[in-house]
C-alpha angles and dihedrals in degrees: 000000000000093000116102119236090244092056091043091052092050090051092051094047095043095047123219095320093100118095131207089257090061090050092051090050091055091049091050091052091052091049091047092053092047093047092048092054091045092051092048093051090045092051091049092050091047091051091050091048092051090049093050092045091049092049091050093049092047093051091047094050102040101032118056095186128250117317095203116206098326122164114281117240094218129015121205112210113232123189118231106255092210095049096042114105115247116249110251114242108233111237116223116221105234092200090060092049091046092052091062097037120135119226089194091059089045091058089063090051091053088086088078090063108034095081089073105016138053132200098222112107114254095006112116130193124180085314130031124284110270097210105128093359094141106090094007122132113257099217101074139356128181099321094322115115118203120221120264089248092064094042089054092049099053142356099207131027095240118168088257092051091047090048092054093045095047092049095057116352096186093043094048095044111018110208095027116150092221109116098199114120096214143259110266101194115083090204091055091049092050092048092050092048090049089054093048089049089064089069105076 
């Protein structure tokens, strides 16, 4: 028979009071429930299919696949960094720079030194007085004893020795007690030494 067991059971329990219209209503409800589920599943499958199709099309359009090791259309020559010769650093002749040094400019640079040094003869601060320092022996000056590190680095404070010391005190005289980090510009060092040379 075409009547479902559920409808048949309802008819038996309810007696003969049910009409054919009631039966048709029950059948329509069953079909509605079945159709709703079928539509939902179909929509889900369609969505998944559209997503997969879109992903496939996108990968086909925007990714051409691997090209392997095909021949390059244009090759840019690149020098081997290890085999390339190092560029020679141009050495600056300090004597040439010193010959054109400006004592007036050096006076401005003196501010880097005056926290620890003075220019009055025989008056020491944290460091020795710098009056007459250019050309002076390193070992001893007016009751101020230099450290062994400075004595080992130079015998006389020549312009060249002062240049090396002012550039990098700890590199020039390892172990020195001078806390200054150094004056990087060779022109500034020459100007400062020219200014100090005016105090004899």
